[in-house]
Coordinates of C-alpha atoms in Angstrom, one line a residue:
Chain Z
M98 CA 18.8 0.9 236.5
R99 CA 19.7 -0.9 239.7
V100 CA 21.3 0.8 242.7
A101 CA 23.6 -1.0 245.1
V102 CA 25.0 -0.5 248.5
V103 CA 28.8 -1.0 248.0
G104 CA 30.1 0.2 251.3
V105 CA 28.9 0.7 254.9
G106 CA 30.6 2.2 257.9
Y107 CA 29.4 3.1 261.4
S108 CA 30.6 4.6 264.6
G109 CA 29.1 3.5 267.9
F110 CA 26.6 2.8 269.1
N111 CA 27.1 4.1 272.6
A112 CA 25.1 5.6 275.4
N113 CA 27.4 8.6 275.3
T114 CA 30.5 9.7 273.5
P115 CA 32.2 12.4 275.6
D116 CA 35.6 12.0 273.8
L117 CA 34.5 12.8 270.3
H118 CA 32.9 15.8 268.6
W119 CA 29.9 14.9 266.5
K120 CA 31.9 15.7 263.4
E121 CA 34.5 13.2 264.5
I122 CA 31.9 10.5 264.9
M123 CA 30.8 11.2 261.3
F124 CA 34.4 11.1 260.1
E125 CA 35.0 7.7 261.8
A126 CA 31.9 6.2 260.2
A127 CA 32.8 7.8 256.8
V128 CA 36.4 6.5 256.8
R129 CA 35.1 3.0 257.5
A130 CA 32.5 3.2 254.8
Y131 CA 35.0 4.4 252.2
E132 CA 37.4 1.7 253.3
D133 CA 34.7 -0.9 253.0
A134 CA 33.7 0.3 249.5
G135 CA 37.3 0.7 248.4
I136 CA 36.8 4.3 247.2
N137 CA 38.4 7.7 247.7
P138 CA 35.7 10.2 248.5
R139 CA 37.7 13.1 247.1
R140 CA 37.9 11.4 243.7
D141 CA 35.1 8.9 243.4
V142 CA 31.9 10.3 245.0
D143 CA 29.5 12.5 243.0
S144 CA 26.9 13.4 245.6
F145 CA 26.9 13.6 249.4
I146 CA 23.6 13.5 251.3
T147 CA 23.4 14.1 255.1
C148 CA 20.3 13.6 257.2
A149 CA 19.9 15.9 260.1
E150 CA 17.4 18.0 262.0
D151 CA 18.7 21.3 263.5
I152 CA 16.8 20.9 266.7
W153 CA 18.9 17.8 267.6
E154 CA 22.1 19.5 266.8
G155 CA 22.0 22.6 268.9
F156 CA 22.8 24.9 266.1
A157 CA 21.0 26.0 262.9
I158 CA 21.5 25.4 259.2
F159 CA 23.1 22.0 259.7
D160 CA 24.1 21.6 256.1
E161 CA 26.7 24.4 256.3
F162 CA 28.5 22.3 258.9
V163 CA 28.9 19.3 256.7
P164 CA 31.3 18.9 253.8
D165 CA 34.7 18.6 255.6
Q166 CA 34.1 15.6 257.8
L167 CA 32.9 13.5 254.8
G168 CA 35.5 14.4 252.3
A169 CA 32.9 16.4 250.5
V170 CA 34.4 19.8 250.3
L171 CA 33.9 21.5 246.9
K172 CA 31.4 18.7 245.9
P173 CA 27.6 18.5 245.6
T174 CA 26.3 18.2 249.1
C175 CA 22.8 18.5 250.5
T176 CA 21.0 17.8 253.8
I177 CA 17.7 16.0 254.1
C178 CA 15.7 17.2 257.1
G179 CA 14.7 13.7 258.1
D180 CA 15.8 10.1 258.8
F181 CA 18.6 8.3 257.0
L182 CA 16.1 6.3 254.9
Y183 CA 14.9 9.5 253.3
G184 CA 18.5 10.1 252.4
L185 CA 18.7 6.7 250.8
A186 CA 15.7 7.6 248.7
T187 CA 17.4 10.8 247.6
A188 CA 20.6 9.0 246.8
Y189 CA 18.6 6.5 244.7
M190 CA 17.1 9.4 242.7
H191 CA 20.5 11.0 242.2
I192 CA 21.9 7.8 240.8
T193 CA 19.0 6.7 238.7
S194 CA 18.6 10.1 237.2
G195 CA 22.2 9.9 236.1
L196 CA 23.2 12.9 238.2
A197 CA 25.6 10.7 240.2
E198 CA 27.3 7.4 239.7
V199 CA 28.3 7.1 243.3
A200 CA 26.5 8.7 246.2
V201 CA 27.1 8.8 249.9
V202 CA 24.4 9.0 252.6
E203 CA 25.1 9.9 256.2
A204 CA 23.1 10.2 259.4
H205 CA 24.2 10.5 263.0
S206 CA 23.1 11.0 266.6
K207 CA 24.9 12.9 269.3
A208 CA 21.9 12.6 271.6
S209 CA 24.2 12.7 274.7
D210 CA 24.9 16.3 273.9
I211 CA 21.2 17.2 274.4
L212 CA 20.7 18.3 277.9
T213 CA 17.0 19.2 277.5
F214 CA 15.6 16.4 275.3
G215 CA 12.0 16.9 276.5
E216 CA 12.1 20.6 275.6
V217 CA 13.6 19.8 272.2
I218 CA 10.6 17.5 271.4
K219 CA 8.2 20.1 272.8
F220 CA 9.8 22.5 270.3
A221 CA 8.5 20.2 267.6
M222 CA 4.9 20.3 268.9
D223 CA 2.3 22.6 267.5
P224 CA 2.8 25.9 269.4
I225 CA -0.8 27.0 269.2
W226 CA -2.8 23.8 270.0
L227 CA -0.4 21.4 271.8
R228 CA 2.9 22.7 273.2
Q229 CA 1.4 24.9 276.0
I230 CA -0.7 22.1 277.5
G231 CA 0.5 20.6 280.8
N232 CA 3.9 20.1 282.3
A233 CA 4.6 16.5 281.4
H234 CA 7.4 15.1 279.2
P235 CA 6.1 14.9 275.6
Y236 CA 6.5 11.2 275.8
Y237 CA 2.8 11.5 276.8
F238 CA 2.0 12.0 273.2
A239 CA 3.3 8.5 272.3
A240 CA 1.5 7.1 275.3
L241 CA -1.8 8.5 274.0
E242 CA -1.2 6.8 270.7
M243 CA -0.3 3.6 272.5
A244 CA -3.5 3.8 274.7
Q245 CA -5.7 4.1 271.6
Y246 CA -3.8 1.4 269.7
I247 CA -3.7 -1.3 272.4
N248 CA -7.4 -0.6 273.1
E249 CA -8.4 -1.0 269.4
C250 CA -6.3 -4.1 268.9
C251 CA -6.9 -5.7 272.4
I252 CA -3.2 -5.9 273.2
T253 CA -2.2 -6.9 276.7
E254 CA 0.7 -5.6 278.8
E255 CA 2.4 -9.1 278.6
Q256 CA 2.3 -8.9 274.8
I257 CA 3.9 -5.4 274.9
A258 CA 6.5 -6.8 277.4
S259 CA 7.4 -9.6 275.0
V260 CA 8.7 -7.0 272.5
V261 CA 11.0 -5.6 275.1
V262 CA 12.2 -9.1 276.1
K263 CA 12.9 -10.1 272.5
N264 CA 14.8 -7.0 271.6
K265 CA 16.8 -6.6 274.8
N266 CA 17.9 -10.2 274.5
N267 CA 18.7 -9.9 270.7
A268 CA 20.9 -7.0 271.6
R269 CA 23.1 -9.3 273.7
L270 CA 24.5 -10.7 270.5
N271 CA 25.2 -7.3 269.0
P272 CA 28.4 -5.8 270.2
S273 CA 27.2 -2.4 269.0
A274 CA 24.1 -2.4 271.1
P275 CA 24.6 -0.7 274.5
Y276 CA 21.2 -1.5 276.0
G277 CA 21.1 -5.3 275.7
G278 CA 20.2 -7.3 278.7
K279 CA 18.9 -10.6 280.0
V280 CA 15.4 -9.4 280.5
G281 CA 12.4 -11.4 281.3
I282 CA 8.6 -10.7 281.2
E283 CA 8.6 -10.1 284.9
D284 CA 11.4 -7.5 284.7
V285 CA 9.4 -5.6 282.2
L286 CA 6.2 -5.8 284.2
N287 CA 8.1 -4.6 287.3
S288 CA 9.4 -1.5 285.4
P289 CA 7.5 1.6 286.7
M290 CA 4.5 2.8 284.8
V291 CA 5.6 6.3 283.7
F292 CA 2.9 7.2 281.2
D293 CA 0.2 4.6 281.9
P294 CA -0.2 2.3 280.0
M295 CA 3.5 2.8 279.1
R296 CA 6.3 1.5 281.3
K297 CA 9.8 3.1 281.5
I298 CA 11.5 0.1 280.0
E299 CA 9.3 0.4 276.9
I300 CA 10.9 3.7 276.0
A301 CA 14.1 3.4 274.0
P302 CA 17.0 5.3 275.8
R303 CA 19.1 7.6 273.6
A304 CA 22.3 6.6 272.0
D305 CA 25.1 8.2 269.9
G306 CA 26.6 7.0 266.6
A307 CA 26.8 7.6 262.9
V308 CA 26.1 5.5 259.8
V309 CA 27.5 6.1 256.4
F310 CA 26.5 4.2 253.2
V311 CA 28.2 4.3 249.8
L312 CA 25.8 3.6 246.9
A313 CA 26.6 3.1 243.3
N314 CA 24.9 2.4 240.0
E315 CA 25.1 -1.2 238.7
E316 CA 28.1 -0.7 236.5
I317 CA 30.3 0.8 239.2
A318 CA 28.9 -1.6 241.8
K319 CA 30.0 -4.6 239.8
K320 CA 33.5 -3.1 239.5
L321 CA 33.8 -2.4 243.2
T322 CA 32.4 -5.7 244.7
D323 CA 31.4 -9.2 243.9
S324 CA 28.6 -9.2 246.4
P325 CA 26.6 -6.0 246.1
V326 CA 23.4 -5.5 248.2
W327 CA 20.7 -4.0 246.0
L328 CA 18.5 -1.2 247.2
K329 CA 15.3 -2.7 245.7
G330 CA 12.7 -0.2 246.9
V331 CA 12.3 3.0 248.9
G332 CA 9.2 4.7 250.1
W333 CA 8.2 7.6 252.3
W334 CA 4.9 9.0 253.4
S335 CA 3.4 11.6 255.7
E336 CA -0.1 11.4 257.1
T337 CA -0.6 14.9 258.3
S338 CA 0.9 17.2 260.9
N339 CA -2.4 17.5 262.8
F340 CA -3.2 15.3 265.7
D341 CA -6.9 15.3 264.9
T342 CA -6.4 13.7 261.5
M343 CA -3.6 11.3 262.3
S344 CA -4.5 7.6 262.2
F345 CA -2.5 6.7 265.4
N346 CA -2.3 3.4 263.5
A347 CA 1.0 3.9 261.6
M348 CA -0.7 4.5 258.3
Y349 CA 2.5 6.4 257.3
A350 CA 4.4 3.2 257.5
A351 CA 1.8 1.2 255.6
K352 CA 1.8 3.7 252.8
A353 CA 5.6 4.0 252.7
A354 CA 5.9 0.2 252.6
K355 CA 3.4 0.0 249.8
M356 CA 5.5 2.4 247.8
A357 CA 8.7 0.6 248.5
Y358 CA 7.2 -2.9 247.9
K359 CA 5.8 -1.8 244.6
M360 CA 9.2 -0.7 243.5
A361 CA 10.8 -3.9 244.7
G362 CA 8.1 -6.1 243.0
I363 CA 6.9 -7.5 246.4
T364 CA 3.3 -8.5 246.3
N365 CA 3.1 -10.6 249.5
A366 CA 5.4 -9.1 252.1
A367 CA 4.6 -11.7 254.8
K368 CA 5.9 -14.4 252.5
E369 CA 8.6 -12.6 250.5
V370 CA 10.4 -10.7 253.2
D371 CA 12.9 -12.8 255.2
F372 CA 13.4 -10.3 258.1
A373 CA 12.9 -6.7 259.0
E374 CA 14.3 -4.0 261.3
V375 CA 11.5 -1.7 262.4
D376 CA 11.2 1.4 264.5
D377 CA 10.7 0.3 268.1
R378 CA 11.5 3.5 270.0
F379 CA 8.4 2.7 272.0
A380 CA 7.7 -1.0 272.4
F381 CA 4.1 -0.8 271.1
K382 CA 5.5 0.8 267.9
E383 CA 7.1 -2.4 266.9
I384 CA 3.8 -4.3 266.8
Q385 CA 2.1 -1.4 265.0
H386 CA 5.0 -1.2 262.4
I387 CA 5.1 -5.0 261.8
E388 CA 1.4 -4.8 260.9
A389 CA 1.8 -1.7 258.8
L390 CA 4.6 -3.4 256.8
G391 CA 2.1 -6.2 256.0
L392 CA 4.3 -8.8 257.8
S393 CA 1.4 -10.0 259.8
K394 CA -2.3 -9.3 260.2
R395 CA -3.9 -6.7 262.5
F396 CA -5.1 -8.4 265.7
E397 CA -2.7 -11.3 265.2
T398 CA 0.7 -9.6 265.6
A399 CA 0.8 -9.4 269.3
T400 CA -0.1 -13.0 269.7
L401 CA 2.6 -14.0 267.2
M402 CA 5.0 -11.9 269.1
V403 CA 4.4 -13.9 272.3
E404 CA 4.6 -17.2 270.4
G405 CA 8.1 -16.4 269.1
Y406 CA 7.2 -15.9 265.5
F407 CA 9.4 -12.7 265.3
D408 CA 12.3 -14.1 267.4
R409 CA 15.8 -14.4 266.0
N410 CA 15.1 -18.1 265.3
G411 CA 11.4 -17.5 264.5
E412 CA 9.6 -17.5 261.1
L413 CA 10.1 -13.8 260.5
P414 CA 12.8 -12.3 262.6
I415 CA 12.2 -8.7 263.6
N416 CA 14.9 -6.4 265.1
V417 CA 17.6 -9.0 265.3
S418 CA 20.0 -6.2 266.0
G419 CA 18.2 -5.5 269.2
G420 CA 16.2 -2.6 267.7
N421 CA 16.1 0.8 269.3
L422 CA 15.2 -0.9 272.7
G423 CA 18.6 -2.6 272.5
V424 CA 20.7 -0.2 270.4
G425 CA 19.1 3.1 271.5
N426 CA 17.2 6.0 270.0
L427 CA 19.6 7.2 267.4
L428 CA 17.5 10.2 266.3
E429 CA 17.9 10.6 262.5
A430 CA 20.4 7.7 262.4
T431 CA 17.6 5.4 263.5
G432 CA 16.8 4.2 260.0
G433 CA 20.6 4.1 259.3
Q434 CA 21.2 1.6 262.0
K435 CA 18.3 -0.5 260.7
A436 CA 19.5 -0.4 257.1
L437 CA 23.0 -1.2 258.4
E438 CA 21.7 -4.3 260.1
V439 CA 19.8 -5.4 257.0
V440 CA 22.9 -5.0 254.8
L441 CA 25.2 -6.9 257.3
Q442 CA 22.7 -9.7 257.5
L443 CA 22.4 -9.9 253.7
R444 CA 26.1 -9.9 253.4
G445 CA 26.4 -12.7 256.0
E446 CA 28.5 -10.4 258.2
A447 CA 26.2 -10.2 261.2
G448 CA 28.4 -12.3 263.5
K449 CA 26.7 -14.4 266.1
R450 CA 23.3 -13.0 265.3
Q451 CA 23.6 -14.0 261.6
L452 CA 20.3 -15.3 260.3
S453 CA 20.3 -18.5 258.2
K454 CA 17.9 -17.2 255.6
A455 CA 18.6 -13.6 254.6
E456 CA 17.9 -12.7 251.0
V457 CA 15.3 -9.9 251.3
G458 CA 15.3 -7.5 254.3
V459 CA 13.3 -4.4 255.1
A460 CA 14.3 -1.3 257.2
Q461 CA 11.7 1.1 258.5
A462 CA 11.9 4.3 260.5
W463 CA 9.4 6.7 261.9
R464 CA 10.0 10.5 262.3
Y465 CA 9.3 10.1 266.1
I466 CA 7.0 12.1 268.2
P467 CA 4.9 14.1 267.4
T468 CA 4.9 13.0 263.8
A469 CA 2.9 10.5 261.6
S470 CA 5.6 10.2 258.9
G471 CA 8.2 7.7 258.0
A472 CA 10.2 5.8 255.4
V473 CA 10.9 2.2 254.3
A474 CA 13.7 0.6 252.3
V475 CA 13.8 -2.9 250.8
F476 CA 17.2 -4.5 250.3
G477 CA 18.0 -7.8 248.6
V478 CA 20.9 -9.8 247.2
Chain J
M210 CA 43.6 6.7 261.1
V211 CA 43.6 9.5 263.6
F212 CA 41.9 7.3 266.2
N213 CA 44.9 5.3 267.0
E214 CA 44.8 7.0 270.4
K215 CA 41.6 8.2 272.0
I216 CA 41.1 10.2 275.1
V217 CA 40.7 7.6 277.9
N218 CA 41.0 9.9 280.9
P219 CA 37.5 11.5 281.4
T220 CA 39.0 14.3 283.5
E221 CA 40.8 15.5 280.4
L222 CA 37.6 15.8 278.4
R223 CA 36.3 19.3 277.7
H224 CA 32.9 20.6 276.9
W225 CA 30.9 23.7 277.7
E226 CA 27.3 24.0 278.5
G227 CA 25.7 26.4 276.1
K228 CA 22.3 27.9 275.9
I229 CA 20.8 30.4 273.6
E230 CA 17.6 32.3 274.2
L231 CA 15.2 32.4 271.3
Y232 CA 11.8 34.1 271.1
W233 CA 9.0 34.0 268.7
V234 CA 5.4 35.1 268.4
Y235 CA 3.2 32.3 267.4
T236 CA 0.5 33.6 265.1
S237 CA -2.9 31.9 265.7
G238 CA -3.9 32.7 262.1
S239 CA -7.3 33.3 260.7
A240 CA -9.0 30.1 261.9
G241 CA -7.1 30.2 265.2
D242 CA -8.0 33.8 265.9
E243 CA -11.7 33.0 265.1
F244 CA -11.6 30.1 267.6
F245 CA -9.8 32.0 270.4
K246 CA -12.0 35.0 270.1
A247 CA -15.0 32.7 270.5
L248 CA -13.3 30.9 273.4
K249 CA -12.8 34.2 275.2
K250 CA -16.6 34.4 275.2
G251 CA -16.9 30.9 276.4
K252 CA -17.9 29.5 273.0
F253 CA -16.4 26.8 270.8
I254 CA -16.3 26.7 267.0
A255 CA -15.1 24.1 264.4
A256 CA -14.7 24.3 260.6
K257 CA -16.8 22.4 258.1
C258 CA -15.5 21.6 254.6
K259 CA -17.8 23.1 252.0
E260 CA -17.0 20.2 249.7
C261 CA -17.2 17.0 251.8
G262 CA -18.8 18.2 255.0
K263 CA -16.0 17.0 257.2
V264 CA -16.0 19.1 260.4
Y265 CA -12.5 20.0 261.6
F266 CA -11.3 20.6 265.1
P267 CA -9.0 22.4 265.6
P268 CA -10.7 24.6 263.0
R269 CA -8.8 25.6 259.9
I270 CA -9.5 27.5 256.7
Y271 CA -9.0 24.5 254.3
C272 CA -9.9 20.9 254.1
E273 CA -6.9 18.6 254.2
Y274 CA -8.5 16.1 251.9
D275 CA -10.2 18.2 249.3
F276 CA -8.0 21.2 249.6
S277 CA -11.2 23.3 249.5
E278 CA -12.5 26.0 251.8
T279 CA -14.3 25.6 255.1
E280 CA -16.9 27.5 257.0
Y281 CA -17.2 27.9 260.8
V282 CA -19.8 26.0 262.8
N283 CA -20.7 26.3 266.4
I284 CA -20.0 23.3 268.7
S285 CA -20.5 22.7 272.4
G286 CA -16.9 21.9 273.2
E287 CA -18.0 18.8 275.0
G288 CA -16.8 15.3 274.0
T289 CA -15.9 11.7 274.6
V290 CA -12.5 10.3 275.8
R291 CA -11.0 8.3 273.0
A292 CA -7.7 7.6 274.8
F293 CA -5.9 8.8 277.9
T294 CA -2.5 8.5 279.7
V295 CA -1.4 9.2 283.2
A296 CA 1.8 11.2 282.8
R297 CA 4.1 10.9 285.8
L298 CA 7.4 12.5 284.5
D299 CA 8.1 16.1 283.7
K300 CA 10.0 17.4 280.7
D301 CA 13.3 16.5 282.5
E302 CA 12.1 12.9 283.2
K303 CA 11.8 13.7 286.9
P304 CA 8.6 12.7 288.8
L305 CA 5.8 15.2 288.5
E306 CA 4.6 16.5 291.8
K307 CA 1.1 15.6 290.7
P308 CA 0.5 13.2 287.8
E309 CA -1.2 14.8 284.8
I310 CA -3.9 13.0 282.8
Y311 CA -3.8 13.7 279.1
A312 CA -6.6 12.7 276.9
I313 CA -7.6 12.6 273.2
I314 CA -11.2 13.9 273.4
D315 CA -13.4 13.4 270.3
L316 CA -15.5 16.6 270.2
D317 CA -19.3 16.4 269.7
G318 CA -20.5 17.6 266.3
T319 CA -17.0 17.3 264.7
D320 CA -14.8 14.7 263.1
G321 CA -11.9 16.1 265.1
C322 CA -10.6 16.1 268.6
I323 CA -8.7 18.0 271.2
V324 CA -5.7 16.8 273.2
H325 CA -5.9 18.3 276.7
L326 CA -5.7 17.6 280.4
L327 CA -8.4 15.8 282.4
N328 CA -9.1 16.7 285.9
A329 CA -10.3 13.4 287.5
K330 CA -9.0 10.6 289.5
P331 CA -6.9 8.3 287.2
E332 CA -8.9 5.2 288.4
D333 CA -12.2 6.9 287.4
V334 CA -11.2 7.7 283.8
Y335 CA -12.3 5.3 281.1
V336 CA -12.5 5.2 277.3
G337 CA -15.9 6.5 276.2
M338 CA -16.2 8.8 279.3
R339 CA -18.2 12.0 278.6
V340 CA -16.3 15.2 279.5
K341 CA -16.7 18.9 279.3
P342 CA -14.3 21.8 279.2
V343 CA -13.5 24.1 282.2
L344 CA -12.4 27.6 281.2
K345 CA -10.4 30.2 283.1
A346 CA -12.5 33.0 284.6
K347 CA -13.6 35.3 281.8
N348 CA -11.4 38.3 282.8
K349 CA -8.3 36.0 282.9
R350 CA -8.7 34.6 279.4
E351 CA -5.8 35.4 277.0
G352 CA -7.0 33.9 273.7
R353 CA -4.8 30.8 274.1
I354 CA -5.4 27.1 274.3
T355 CA -4.6 27.3 278.0
D356 CA -7.8 29.4 278.5
I357 CA -9.2 25.8 278.7
L358 CA -7.9 24.8 282.1
Y359 CA -8.8 21.2 281.7
Y360 CA -11.7 18.9 280.9
K361 CA -13.7 17.2 283.6
P362 CA -16.3 14.4 283.7
S363 CA -19.8 15.7 282.7

């Protein structure tokens, strides 16, 4: 059985959203998605899946705060404690198992409500072995991974800077990307070193927004739309929760991609994938994730980056939306924004940043510091 | 929809700043307890898988790969810097009074590592540098990871 994306809606993305409650952001995205799909959630949806993590929300048991704003009251609803792409995988299973014909997936970020972001991440760090050490922002943990990775792969600061330049400039063509800018290599190299070898501008600033997808089985999808986007493969993977056994080389993404590619029938990703949206919440992560997705070889990715191979008009465009560096860190909606961009591109609805060849696209998200987990989704038309 | 009109005057916006105090005890567990008891005496232990021989640090009672049991082994606590960062911002993203060097240190006689602070000049630190732990005075040790004050060049 095939599963299609028949509707997408989003709210944002903005640096902050002081006028709306987080439920209202979800409502706005949901209304747009149902409008896009041409469905009534009270009548037509069999399963609602939200993706959220209590620590970002500021209250516990997120799932009890859900049904109303999605039109899901008195319906099957559950919350995945993870990124939007994990929710997609769950919806895929609900549909292919026959439990649901139509399923809705939601993820959001109201990051601007979090006053103590550093403390919240610290709360996610191992309390016995890690959390008590030092006084620095837990961004240091990503910087350690970066230090190991760029050392192993001989990546230069100019190569890292080229990721920031590409994504910030891509974002200028995305009206929903609040952090776009005409940034050059020099601008990046002038950004202060905050966690050597990581510069401030390499850290994606936070953003607010919500993404809602409507998915359906093949039969319903063909009734609802002439141009469905197929969810061809999903994968998710965790390395370990322990820093001593983590690869610090995004093995989670490589394994998740392998799972998703197998399902999608992709044997040579570098040739068969037209474009990808990958997690770039720290600039080095983009290079690491491109490699993990098999879109280029280890040791060659950073060079290709500088040569423009991954540019909007390059051989294999990466993060045409502007990525997290341009759109912002959307917490659990990070994979949602990436999947959204892939769907818009595949539909030919990406406006000025529309790619000329977009038939197979990949979205990838990481579970952020301090994890070595993540998910991948493959879409096609 | 209901968003025909949005609040455009920021002075009309309302929110409240909330905080809620939460407390836990964090149990060190069987392996953690064994380690911290040893640490109080100034000794380091790791855990070796009885099946594959992989030596874990931090020590734990099971092997992640074989799902089989481990046994404790003595180690020196000294090691080699695999990666390091000079952290300049505190948890609120304000400049730290004094930058802190964090390092991943591969510990001798183990397949594992510790993430801890390095007490050295940033310009003197390099990948592959040999380091050793500096502990709190014996009577000040609490059986916590912070009983290791920092690592320093050896």
